[in-house]
CSV table of C-alpha atoms in Angstrom, one decimal:
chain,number,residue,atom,x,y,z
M,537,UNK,CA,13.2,2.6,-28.8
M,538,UNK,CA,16.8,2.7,-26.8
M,539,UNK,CA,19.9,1.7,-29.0
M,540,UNK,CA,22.2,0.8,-26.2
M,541,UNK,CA,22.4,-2.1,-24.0
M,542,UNK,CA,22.3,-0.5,-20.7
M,543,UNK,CA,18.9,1.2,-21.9
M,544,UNK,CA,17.1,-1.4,-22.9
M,545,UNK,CA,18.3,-3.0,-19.5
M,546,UNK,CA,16.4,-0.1,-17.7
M,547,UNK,CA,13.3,0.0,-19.8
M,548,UNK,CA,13.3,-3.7,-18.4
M,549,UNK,CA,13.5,-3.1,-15.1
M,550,UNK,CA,11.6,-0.3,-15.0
M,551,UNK,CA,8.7,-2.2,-16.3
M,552,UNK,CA,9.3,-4.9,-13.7
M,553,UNK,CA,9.4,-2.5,-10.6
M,554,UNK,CA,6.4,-0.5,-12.2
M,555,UNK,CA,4.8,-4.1,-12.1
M,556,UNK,CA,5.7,-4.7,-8.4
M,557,UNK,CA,4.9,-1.3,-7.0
M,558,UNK,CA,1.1,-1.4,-8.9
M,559,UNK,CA,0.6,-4.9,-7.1
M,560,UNK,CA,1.7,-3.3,-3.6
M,561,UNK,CA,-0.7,-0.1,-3.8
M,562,UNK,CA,-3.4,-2.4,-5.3
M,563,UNK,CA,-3.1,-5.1,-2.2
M,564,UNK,CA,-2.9,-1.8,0.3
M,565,UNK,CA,-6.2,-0.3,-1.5
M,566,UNK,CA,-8.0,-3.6,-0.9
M,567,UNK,CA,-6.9,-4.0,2.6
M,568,UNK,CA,-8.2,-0.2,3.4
M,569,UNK,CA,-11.5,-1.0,1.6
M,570,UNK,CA,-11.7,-3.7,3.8
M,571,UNK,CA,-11.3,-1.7,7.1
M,572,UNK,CA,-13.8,1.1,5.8
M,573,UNK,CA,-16.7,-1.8,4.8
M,574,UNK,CA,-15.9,-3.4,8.6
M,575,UNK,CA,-16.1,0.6,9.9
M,576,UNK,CA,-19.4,1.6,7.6
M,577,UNK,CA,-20.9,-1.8,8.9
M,578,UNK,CA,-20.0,-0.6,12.5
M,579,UNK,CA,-18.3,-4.2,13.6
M,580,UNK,CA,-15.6,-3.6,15.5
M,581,UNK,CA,-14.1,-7.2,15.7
M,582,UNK,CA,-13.9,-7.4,12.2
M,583,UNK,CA,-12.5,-3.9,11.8
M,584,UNK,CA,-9.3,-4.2,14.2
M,585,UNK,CA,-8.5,-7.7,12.5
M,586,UNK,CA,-8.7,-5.6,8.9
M,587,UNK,CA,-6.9,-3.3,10.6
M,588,UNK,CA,-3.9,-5.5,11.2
M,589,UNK,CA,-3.8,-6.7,8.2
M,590,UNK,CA,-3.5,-3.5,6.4
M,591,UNK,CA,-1.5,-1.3,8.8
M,592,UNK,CA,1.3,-4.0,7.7
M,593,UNK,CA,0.6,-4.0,4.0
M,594,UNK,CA,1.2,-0.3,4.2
M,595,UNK,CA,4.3,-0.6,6.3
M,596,UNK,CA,5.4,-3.4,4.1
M,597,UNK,CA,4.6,-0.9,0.9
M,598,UNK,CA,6.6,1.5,3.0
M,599,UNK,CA,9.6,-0.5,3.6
M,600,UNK,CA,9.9,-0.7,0.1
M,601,UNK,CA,9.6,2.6,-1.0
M,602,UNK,CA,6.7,2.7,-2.7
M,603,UNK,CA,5.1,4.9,0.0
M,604,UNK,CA,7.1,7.2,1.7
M,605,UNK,CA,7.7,7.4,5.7
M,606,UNK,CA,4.8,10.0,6.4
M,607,UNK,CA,2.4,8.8,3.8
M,608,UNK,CA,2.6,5.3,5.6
M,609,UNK,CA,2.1,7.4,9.0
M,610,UNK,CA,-0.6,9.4,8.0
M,611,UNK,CA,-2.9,6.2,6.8
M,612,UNK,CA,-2.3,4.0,9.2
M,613,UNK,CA,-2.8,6.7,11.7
M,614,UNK,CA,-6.3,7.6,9.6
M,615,UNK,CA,-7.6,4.0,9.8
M,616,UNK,CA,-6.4,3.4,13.7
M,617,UNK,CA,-8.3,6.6,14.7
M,618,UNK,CA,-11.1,5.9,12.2
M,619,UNK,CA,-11.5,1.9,14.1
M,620,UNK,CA,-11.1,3.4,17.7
M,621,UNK,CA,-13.9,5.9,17.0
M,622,UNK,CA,-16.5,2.8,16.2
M,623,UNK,CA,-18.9,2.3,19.5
């Protein structure tokens, strides 16, 4: 365990953020799951409104930095292609 101030302070914080970021990735893995049931189920109403919903979780999880810039790209880019593909 840290002896100084300014370290306990960061184990703190640490924890906190570790906290916040697991909540983000969590929310972003539910609203993917939710596009991929909608895209299994072949429903494309239903998938472009998941869609919306979780192309801005993941830019919000971006914006944050808990994804970086291409990682955010590269999934929303995955889902889009994946919903526009439905017939």
């Amino acid at each position: 365990m840290a002896n100084i101030k300014s370290a306990k302070k960061r184990i703190l914080v640490n924890r906190t953020k570790a906290e916040r970021n697991k909540a983000y990735k969590s929310a972003v893995k539910t609203a993917v799951k939710k596009v991929e049931a909608a895209i299994a189920a072949k429903d494309k109403a239903a998938a472009t409104e998941a869609l919306a919903v979780a192309t801005k979780k993941i830019q919000m999880a971006g914006s944050k930095g808990i994804f970086k810039k291409n990682n955010v790209a590269r999934k929303v880019s995955r889902l889009t292609k994946a919903v526009n593909a439905i017939d």
